[in-house]
PDB file of C-alpha atoms in Angstrom:
ATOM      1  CA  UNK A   2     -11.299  17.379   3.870  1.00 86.00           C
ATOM      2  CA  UNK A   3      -7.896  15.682   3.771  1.00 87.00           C
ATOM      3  CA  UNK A   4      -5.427  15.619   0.973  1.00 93.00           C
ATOM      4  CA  UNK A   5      -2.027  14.552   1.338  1.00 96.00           C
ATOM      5  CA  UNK A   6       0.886  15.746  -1.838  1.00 96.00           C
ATOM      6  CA  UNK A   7       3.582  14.165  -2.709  1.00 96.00           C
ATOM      7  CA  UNK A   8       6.397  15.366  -4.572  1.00 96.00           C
ATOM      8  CA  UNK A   9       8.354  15.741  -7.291  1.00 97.00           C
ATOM      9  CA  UNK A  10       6.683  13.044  -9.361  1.00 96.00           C
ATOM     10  CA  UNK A  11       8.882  11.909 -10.981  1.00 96.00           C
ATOM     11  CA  UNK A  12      12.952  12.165 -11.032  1.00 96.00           C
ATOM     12  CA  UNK A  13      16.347  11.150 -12.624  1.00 97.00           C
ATOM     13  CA  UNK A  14      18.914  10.934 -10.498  1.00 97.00           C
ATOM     14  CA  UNK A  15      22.766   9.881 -10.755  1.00 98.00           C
ATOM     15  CA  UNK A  16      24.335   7.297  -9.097  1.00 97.00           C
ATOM     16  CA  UNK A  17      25.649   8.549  -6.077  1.00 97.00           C
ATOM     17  CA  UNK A  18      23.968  12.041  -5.925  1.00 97.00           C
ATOM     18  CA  UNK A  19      21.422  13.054  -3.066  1.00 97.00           C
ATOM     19  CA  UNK A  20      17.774  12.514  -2.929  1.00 97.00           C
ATOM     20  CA  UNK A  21      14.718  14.084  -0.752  1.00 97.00           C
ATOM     21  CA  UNK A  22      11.145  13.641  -1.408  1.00 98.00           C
ATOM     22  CA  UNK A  23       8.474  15.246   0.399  1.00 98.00           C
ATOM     23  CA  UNK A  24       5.031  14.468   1.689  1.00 98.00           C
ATOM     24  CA  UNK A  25       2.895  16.946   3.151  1.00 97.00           C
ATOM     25  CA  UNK A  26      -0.998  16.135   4.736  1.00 97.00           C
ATOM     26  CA  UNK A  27      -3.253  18.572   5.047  1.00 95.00           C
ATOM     27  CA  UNK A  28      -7.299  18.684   7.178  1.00 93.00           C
ATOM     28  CA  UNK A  29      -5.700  16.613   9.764  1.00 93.00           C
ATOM     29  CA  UNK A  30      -3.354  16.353  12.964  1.00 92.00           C
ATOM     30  CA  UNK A  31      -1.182  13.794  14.797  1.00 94.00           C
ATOM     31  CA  UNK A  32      -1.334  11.610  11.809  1.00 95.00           C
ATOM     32  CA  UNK A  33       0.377   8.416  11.420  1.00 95.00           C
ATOM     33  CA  UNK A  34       2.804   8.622   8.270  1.00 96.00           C
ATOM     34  CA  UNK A  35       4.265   5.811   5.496  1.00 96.00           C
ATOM     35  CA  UNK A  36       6.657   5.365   2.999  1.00 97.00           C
ATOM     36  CA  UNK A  37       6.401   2.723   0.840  1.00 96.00           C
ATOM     37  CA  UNK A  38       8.454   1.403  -2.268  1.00 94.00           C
ATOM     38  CA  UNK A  39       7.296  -0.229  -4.970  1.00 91.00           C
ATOM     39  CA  UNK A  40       9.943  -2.016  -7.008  1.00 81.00           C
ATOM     40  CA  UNK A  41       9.265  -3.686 -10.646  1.00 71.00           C
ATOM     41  CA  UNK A  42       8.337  -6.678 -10.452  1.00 66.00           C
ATOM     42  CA  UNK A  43       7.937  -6.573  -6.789  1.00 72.00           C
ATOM     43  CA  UNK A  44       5.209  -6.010  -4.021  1.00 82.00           C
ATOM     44  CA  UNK A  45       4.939  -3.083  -2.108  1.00 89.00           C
ATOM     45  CA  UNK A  46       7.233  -3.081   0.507  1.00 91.00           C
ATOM     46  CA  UNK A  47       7.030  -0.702   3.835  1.00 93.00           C
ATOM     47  CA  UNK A  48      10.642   1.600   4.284  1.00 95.00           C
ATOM     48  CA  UNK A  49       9.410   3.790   7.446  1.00 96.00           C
ATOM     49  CA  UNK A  50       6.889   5.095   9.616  1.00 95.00           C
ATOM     50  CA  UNK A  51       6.266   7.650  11.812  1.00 95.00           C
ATOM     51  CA  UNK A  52       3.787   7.593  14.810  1.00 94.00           C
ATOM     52  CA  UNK A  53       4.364  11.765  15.967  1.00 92.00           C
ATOM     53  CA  UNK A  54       6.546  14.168  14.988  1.00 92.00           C
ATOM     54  CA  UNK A  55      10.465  13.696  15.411  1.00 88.00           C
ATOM     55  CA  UNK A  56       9.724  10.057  16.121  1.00 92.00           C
ATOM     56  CA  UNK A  57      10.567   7.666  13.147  1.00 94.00           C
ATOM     57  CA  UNK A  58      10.394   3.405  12.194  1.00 93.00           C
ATOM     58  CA  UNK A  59      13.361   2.287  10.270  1.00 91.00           C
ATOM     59  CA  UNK A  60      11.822  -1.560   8.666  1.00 87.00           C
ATOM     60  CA  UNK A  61      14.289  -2.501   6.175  1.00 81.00           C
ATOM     61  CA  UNK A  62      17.866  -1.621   6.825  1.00 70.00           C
ATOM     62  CA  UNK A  63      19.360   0.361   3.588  1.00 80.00           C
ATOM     63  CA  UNK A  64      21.000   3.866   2.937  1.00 89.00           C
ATOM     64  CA  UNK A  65      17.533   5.869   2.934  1.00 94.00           C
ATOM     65  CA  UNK A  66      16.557   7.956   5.547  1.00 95.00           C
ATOM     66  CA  UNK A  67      13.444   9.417   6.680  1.00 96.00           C
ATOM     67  CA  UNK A  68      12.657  12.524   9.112  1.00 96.00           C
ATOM     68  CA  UNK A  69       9.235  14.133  10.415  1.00 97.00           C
ATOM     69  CA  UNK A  70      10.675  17.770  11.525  1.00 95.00           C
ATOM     70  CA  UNK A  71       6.428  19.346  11.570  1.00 95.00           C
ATOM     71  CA  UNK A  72       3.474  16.956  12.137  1.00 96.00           C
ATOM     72  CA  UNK A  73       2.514  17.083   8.738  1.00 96.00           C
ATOM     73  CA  UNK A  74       5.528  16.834   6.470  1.00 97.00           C
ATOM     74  CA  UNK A  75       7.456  13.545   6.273  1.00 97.00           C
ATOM     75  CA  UNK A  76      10.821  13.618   3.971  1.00 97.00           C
ATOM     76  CA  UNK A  77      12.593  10.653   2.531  1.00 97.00           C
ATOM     77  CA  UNK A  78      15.956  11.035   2.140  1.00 97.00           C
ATOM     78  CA  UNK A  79      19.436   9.521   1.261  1.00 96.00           C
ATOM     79  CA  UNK A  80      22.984  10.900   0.613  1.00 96.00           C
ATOM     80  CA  UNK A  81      24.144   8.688  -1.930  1.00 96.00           C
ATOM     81  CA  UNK A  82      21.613   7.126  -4.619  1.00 96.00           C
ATOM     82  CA  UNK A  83      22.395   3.459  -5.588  1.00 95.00           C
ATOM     83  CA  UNK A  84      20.982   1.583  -8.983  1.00 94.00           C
ATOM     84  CA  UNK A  85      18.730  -0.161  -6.571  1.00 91.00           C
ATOM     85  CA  UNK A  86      17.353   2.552  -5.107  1.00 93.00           C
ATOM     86  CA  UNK A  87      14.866   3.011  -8.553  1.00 93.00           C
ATOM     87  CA  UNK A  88      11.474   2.793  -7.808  1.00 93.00           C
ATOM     88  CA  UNK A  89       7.856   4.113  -7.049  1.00 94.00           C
ATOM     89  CA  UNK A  90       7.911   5.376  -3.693  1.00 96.00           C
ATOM     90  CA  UNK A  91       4.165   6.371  -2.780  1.00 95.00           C
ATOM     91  CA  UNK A  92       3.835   8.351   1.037  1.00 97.00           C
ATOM     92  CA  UNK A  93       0.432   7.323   2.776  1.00 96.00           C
ATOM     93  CA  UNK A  94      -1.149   8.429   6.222  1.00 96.00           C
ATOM     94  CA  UNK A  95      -4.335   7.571   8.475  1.00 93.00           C
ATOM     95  CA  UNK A  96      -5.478   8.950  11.440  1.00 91.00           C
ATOM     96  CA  UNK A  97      -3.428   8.337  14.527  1.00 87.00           C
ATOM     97  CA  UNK A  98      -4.164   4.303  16.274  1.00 78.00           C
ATOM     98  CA  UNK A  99      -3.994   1.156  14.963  1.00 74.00           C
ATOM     99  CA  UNK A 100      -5.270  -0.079  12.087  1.00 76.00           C
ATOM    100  CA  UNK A 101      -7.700   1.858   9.583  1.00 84.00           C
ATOM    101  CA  UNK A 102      -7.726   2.851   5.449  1.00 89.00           C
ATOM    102  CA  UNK A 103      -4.407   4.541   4.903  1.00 93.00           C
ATOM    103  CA  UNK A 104      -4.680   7.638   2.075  1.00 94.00           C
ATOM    104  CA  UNK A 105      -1.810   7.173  -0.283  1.00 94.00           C
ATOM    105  CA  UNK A 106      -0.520  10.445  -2.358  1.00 94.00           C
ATOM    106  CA  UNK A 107       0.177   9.943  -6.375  1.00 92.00           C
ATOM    107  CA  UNK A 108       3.857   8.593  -5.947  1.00 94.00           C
ATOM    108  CA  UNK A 109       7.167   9.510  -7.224  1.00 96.00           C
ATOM    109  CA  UNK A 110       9.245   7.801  -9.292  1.00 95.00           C
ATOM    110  CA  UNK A 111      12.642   7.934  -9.064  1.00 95.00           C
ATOM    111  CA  UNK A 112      15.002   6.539 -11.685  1.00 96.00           C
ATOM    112  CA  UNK A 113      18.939   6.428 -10.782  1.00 96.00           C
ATOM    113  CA  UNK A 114      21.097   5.853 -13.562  1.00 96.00           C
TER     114      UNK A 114
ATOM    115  CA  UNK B  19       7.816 -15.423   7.814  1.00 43.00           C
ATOM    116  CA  UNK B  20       6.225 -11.805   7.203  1.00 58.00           C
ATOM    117  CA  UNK B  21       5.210 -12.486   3.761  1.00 79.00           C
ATOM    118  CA  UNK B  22       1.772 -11.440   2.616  1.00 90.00           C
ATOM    119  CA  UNK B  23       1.309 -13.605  -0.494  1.00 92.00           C
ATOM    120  CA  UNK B  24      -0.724 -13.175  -3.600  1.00 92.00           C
ATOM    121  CA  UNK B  25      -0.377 -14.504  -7.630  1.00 89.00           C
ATOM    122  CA  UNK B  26       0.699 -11.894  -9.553  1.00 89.00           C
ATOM    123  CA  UNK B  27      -1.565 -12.329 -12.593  1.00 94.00           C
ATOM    124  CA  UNK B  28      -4.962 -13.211 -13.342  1.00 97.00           C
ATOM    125  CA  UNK B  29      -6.811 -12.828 -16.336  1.00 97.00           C
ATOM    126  CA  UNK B  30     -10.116 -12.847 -17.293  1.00 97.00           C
ATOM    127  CA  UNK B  31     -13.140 -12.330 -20.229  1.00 97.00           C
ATOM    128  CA  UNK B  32     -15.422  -9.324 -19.254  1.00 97.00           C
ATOM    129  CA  UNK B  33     -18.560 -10.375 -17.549  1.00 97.00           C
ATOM    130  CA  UNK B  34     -17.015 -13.523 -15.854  1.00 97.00           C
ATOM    131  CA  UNK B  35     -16.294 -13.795 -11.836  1.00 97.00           C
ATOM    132  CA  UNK B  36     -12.846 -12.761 -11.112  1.00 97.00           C
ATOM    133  CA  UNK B  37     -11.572 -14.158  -7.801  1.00 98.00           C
ATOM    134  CA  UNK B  38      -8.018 -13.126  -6.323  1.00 97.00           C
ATOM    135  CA  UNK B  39      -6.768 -14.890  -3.441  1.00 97.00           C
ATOM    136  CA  UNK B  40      -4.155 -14.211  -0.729  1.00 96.00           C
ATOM    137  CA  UNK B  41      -2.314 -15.536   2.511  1.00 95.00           C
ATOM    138  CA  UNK B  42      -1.115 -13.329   5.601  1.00 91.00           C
ATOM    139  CA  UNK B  43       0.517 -14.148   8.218  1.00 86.00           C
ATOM    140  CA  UNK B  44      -0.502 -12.536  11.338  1.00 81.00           C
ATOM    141  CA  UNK B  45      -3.393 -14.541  13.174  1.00 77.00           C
ATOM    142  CA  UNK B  46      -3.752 -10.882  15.351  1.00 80.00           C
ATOM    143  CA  UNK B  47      -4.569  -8.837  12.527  1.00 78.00           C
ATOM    144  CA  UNK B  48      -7.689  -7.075  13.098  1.00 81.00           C
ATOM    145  CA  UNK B  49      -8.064  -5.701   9.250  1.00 88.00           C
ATOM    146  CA  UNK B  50      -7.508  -6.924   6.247  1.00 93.00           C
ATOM    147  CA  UNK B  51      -7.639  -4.882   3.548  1.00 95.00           C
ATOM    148  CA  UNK B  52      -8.257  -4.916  -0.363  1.00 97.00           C
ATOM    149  CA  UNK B  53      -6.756  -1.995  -2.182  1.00 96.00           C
ATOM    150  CA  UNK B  54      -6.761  -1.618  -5.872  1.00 96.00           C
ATOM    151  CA  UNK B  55      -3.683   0.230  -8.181  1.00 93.00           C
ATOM    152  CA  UNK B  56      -4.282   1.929 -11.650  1.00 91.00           C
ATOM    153  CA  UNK B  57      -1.292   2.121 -13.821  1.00 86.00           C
ATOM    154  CA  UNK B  58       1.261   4.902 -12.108  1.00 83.00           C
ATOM    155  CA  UNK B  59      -1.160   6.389  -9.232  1.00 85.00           C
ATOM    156  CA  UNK B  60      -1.134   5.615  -5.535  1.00 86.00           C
ATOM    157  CA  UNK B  61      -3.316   2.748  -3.932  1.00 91.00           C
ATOM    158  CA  UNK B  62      -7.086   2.992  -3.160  1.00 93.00           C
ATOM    159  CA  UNK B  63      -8.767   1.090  -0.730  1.00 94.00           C
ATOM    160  CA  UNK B  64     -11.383  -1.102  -2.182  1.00 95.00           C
ATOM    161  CA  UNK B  65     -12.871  -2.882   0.549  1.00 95.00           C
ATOM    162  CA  UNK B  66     -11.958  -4.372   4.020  1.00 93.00           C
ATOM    163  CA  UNK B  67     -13.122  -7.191   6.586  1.00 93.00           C
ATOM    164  CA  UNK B  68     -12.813  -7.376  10.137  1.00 91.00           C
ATOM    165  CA  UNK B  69     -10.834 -10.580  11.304  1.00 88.00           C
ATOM    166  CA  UNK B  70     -14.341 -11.368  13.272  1.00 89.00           C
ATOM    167  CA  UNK B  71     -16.336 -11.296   9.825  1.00 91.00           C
ATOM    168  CA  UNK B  72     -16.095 -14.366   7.614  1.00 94.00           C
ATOM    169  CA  UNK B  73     -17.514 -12.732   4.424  1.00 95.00           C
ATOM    170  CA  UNK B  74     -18.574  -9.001   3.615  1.00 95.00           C
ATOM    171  CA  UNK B  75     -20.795  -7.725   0.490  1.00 95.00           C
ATOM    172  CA  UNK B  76     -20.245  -4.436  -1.069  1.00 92.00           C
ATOM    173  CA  UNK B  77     -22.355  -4.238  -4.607  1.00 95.00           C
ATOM    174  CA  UNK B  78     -19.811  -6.360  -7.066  1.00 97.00           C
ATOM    175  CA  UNK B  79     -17.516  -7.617  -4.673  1.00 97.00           C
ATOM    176  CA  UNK B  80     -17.513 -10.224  -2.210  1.00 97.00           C
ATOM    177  CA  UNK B  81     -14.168 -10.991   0.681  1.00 97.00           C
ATOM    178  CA  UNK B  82     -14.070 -14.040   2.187  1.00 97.00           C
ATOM    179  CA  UNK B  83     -11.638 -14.589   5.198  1.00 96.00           C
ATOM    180  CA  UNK B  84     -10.982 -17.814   6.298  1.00 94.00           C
ATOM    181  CA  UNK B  85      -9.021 -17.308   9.616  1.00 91.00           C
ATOM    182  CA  UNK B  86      -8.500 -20.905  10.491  1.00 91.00           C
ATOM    183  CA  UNK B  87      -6.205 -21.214   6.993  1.00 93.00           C
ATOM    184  CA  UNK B  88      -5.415 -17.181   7.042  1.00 92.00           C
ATOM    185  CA  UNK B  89      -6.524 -17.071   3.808  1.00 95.00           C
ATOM    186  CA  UNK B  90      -8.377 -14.059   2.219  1.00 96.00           C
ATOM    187  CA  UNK B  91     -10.422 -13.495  -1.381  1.00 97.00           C
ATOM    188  CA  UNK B  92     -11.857 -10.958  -3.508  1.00 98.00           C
ATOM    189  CA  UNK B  93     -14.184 -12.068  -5.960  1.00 98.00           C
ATOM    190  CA  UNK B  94     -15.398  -9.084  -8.800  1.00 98.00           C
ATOM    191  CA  UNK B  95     -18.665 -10.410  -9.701  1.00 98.00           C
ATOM    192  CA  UNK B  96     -19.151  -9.073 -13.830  1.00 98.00           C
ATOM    193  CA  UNK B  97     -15.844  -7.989 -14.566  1.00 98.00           C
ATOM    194  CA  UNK B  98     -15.598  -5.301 -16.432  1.00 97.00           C
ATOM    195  CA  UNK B  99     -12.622  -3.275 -18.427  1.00 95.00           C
ATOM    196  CA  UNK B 100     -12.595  -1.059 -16.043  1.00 94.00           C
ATOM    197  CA  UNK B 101     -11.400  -3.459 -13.289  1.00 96.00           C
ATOM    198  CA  UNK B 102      -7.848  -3.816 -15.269  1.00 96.00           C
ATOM    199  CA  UNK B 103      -5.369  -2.601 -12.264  1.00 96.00           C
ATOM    200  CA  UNK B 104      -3.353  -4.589  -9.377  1.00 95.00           C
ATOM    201  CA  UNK B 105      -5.057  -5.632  -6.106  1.00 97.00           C
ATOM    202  CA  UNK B 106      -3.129  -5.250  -3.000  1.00 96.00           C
ATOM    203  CA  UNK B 107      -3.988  -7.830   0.094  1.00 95.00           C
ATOM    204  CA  UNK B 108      -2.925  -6.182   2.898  1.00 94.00           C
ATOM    205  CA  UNK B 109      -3.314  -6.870   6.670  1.00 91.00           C
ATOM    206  CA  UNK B 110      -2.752  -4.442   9.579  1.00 87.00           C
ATOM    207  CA  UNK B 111      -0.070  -5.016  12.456  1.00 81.00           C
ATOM    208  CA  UNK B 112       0.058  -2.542  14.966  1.00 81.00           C
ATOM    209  CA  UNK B 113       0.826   0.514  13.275  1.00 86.00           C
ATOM    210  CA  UNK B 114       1.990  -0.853   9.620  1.00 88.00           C
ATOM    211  CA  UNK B 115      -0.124  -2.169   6.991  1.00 91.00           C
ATOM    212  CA  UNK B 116       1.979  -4.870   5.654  1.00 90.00           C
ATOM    213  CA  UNK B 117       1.002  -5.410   1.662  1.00 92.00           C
ATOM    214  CA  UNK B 118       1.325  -8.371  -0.594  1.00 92.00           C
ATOM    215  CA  UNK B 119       3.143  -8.612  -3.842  1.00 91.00           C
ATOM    216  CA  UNK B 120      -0.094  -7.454  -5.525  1.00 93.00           C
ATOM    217  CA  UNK B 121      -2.097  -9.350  -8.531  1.00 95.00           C
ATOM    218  CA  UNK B 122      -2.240  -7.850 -11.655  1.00 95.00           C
ATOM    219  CA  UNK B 123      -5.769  -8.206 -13.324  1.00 97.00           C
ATOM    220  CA  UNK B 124      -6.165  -8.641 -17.135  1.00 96.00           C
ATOM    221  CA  UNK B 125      -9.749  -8.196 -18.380  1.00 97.00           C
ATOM    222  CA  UNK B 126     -10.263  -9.495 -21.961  1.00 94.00           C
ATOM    223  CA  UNK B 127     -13.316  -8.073 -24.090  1.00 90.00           C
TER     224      UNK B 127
END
């Protein structure tokens, strides 16, 4: 069966200091991979995608970063944290295609002070 | 616009009908999805209809897509404590699942 971790689950962070989170799937291959923030208050709101390894979505332009370096790890990143950055950020996948359930891991959330 | 929109709240008293609604955008969407949140975890997919399907059963709950106003509901038939959580609307472009704002359902007992 599939199972997809997500970690660490939860983090304080500086202003300004680095951040990487990390999603790994396993009992599948080639799949499609999400990150998602959730903000207080706000919907959950799509931040990239990946459709096969190396190859990566950017949908809302802001200083996070994401990268796919094996076909079952995807890594959020950013170099310098910002207040707004705080949130629930949840990593999902689903089989490779379009459309389909996506499997969400337990989230992380990340609180920059 | 790209908005999926939802309310954010609903409440209810347990045993009564519960009925969420939501707007998408995207006439092409081919799914359109239900998920449901409990308090810190990741989403779960409660149900889902085809965009050629105007209503689909599953036990309690009942979707209802109306295409012609893109409009899509979730009714919980006998709501229970147990249904407290948010409900997601989402629809499927492509390769993203675009998700609303998300309603967040009281249940009184």
């Amino acid at each position: 069966s599939q199972t997809i971790h997500q970690w660490p689950a939860t983090l304080v962070q500086p202003v300004g200091s680095p951040l990487s989170l990390e999603c790994t799937v396993e009992g599948t291959s080639n799949p499609n991979l999400y990150w998602y923030r959730q903000a207080a208050g706000r919907g959950l709101q799509l931040l990239f995608y990946s459709v096969g390894i190396g190859q990566i979505s950017s949908e809302v332009p802001q200083n996070l970063s994401a990268s796919r370096p094996q076909d079952r790890q995807f890594i959020l990143s950013s170099k310098k944290l910002l207040l707004s950055d705080s949130g629930f950020y949840l990593c999902a996948w689903r089989p490779s295609g379009e459309g389909g359930e996506l499997f969400f891991g337990e989230g992380s959330r990340l609180t920059v002070l | 616009g790209e908005d999926v929109e939802q309310s954010l709240f609903l409440s209810v008293r347990e045993g009564d009908s519960s009925v969420i609604n939501c707007t998408y955008t995207d006439s092409s969407s081919t799914y359109l999805y239900w998920y449901k949140q409990e308090p810190g975890a990741g989403l779960q997919l409660l149900t889902y209809i085809f965009s050629n399907m105007d209503m689909k059963q599953d036990q309690r709950l009942t979707v209802l897509l109306n295409k012609k106003d893109k409009h899509l509901s979730l009714r919980i038939a006998d709501t229970q404590t147990g249904d407290s959580a948010i409900y997601f609307c989402a629809e499927s472009r492509w390769f993203k699942t675009i998700f609303g704002a998300g309603t967040r359902l009281f249940v009184k007992a």
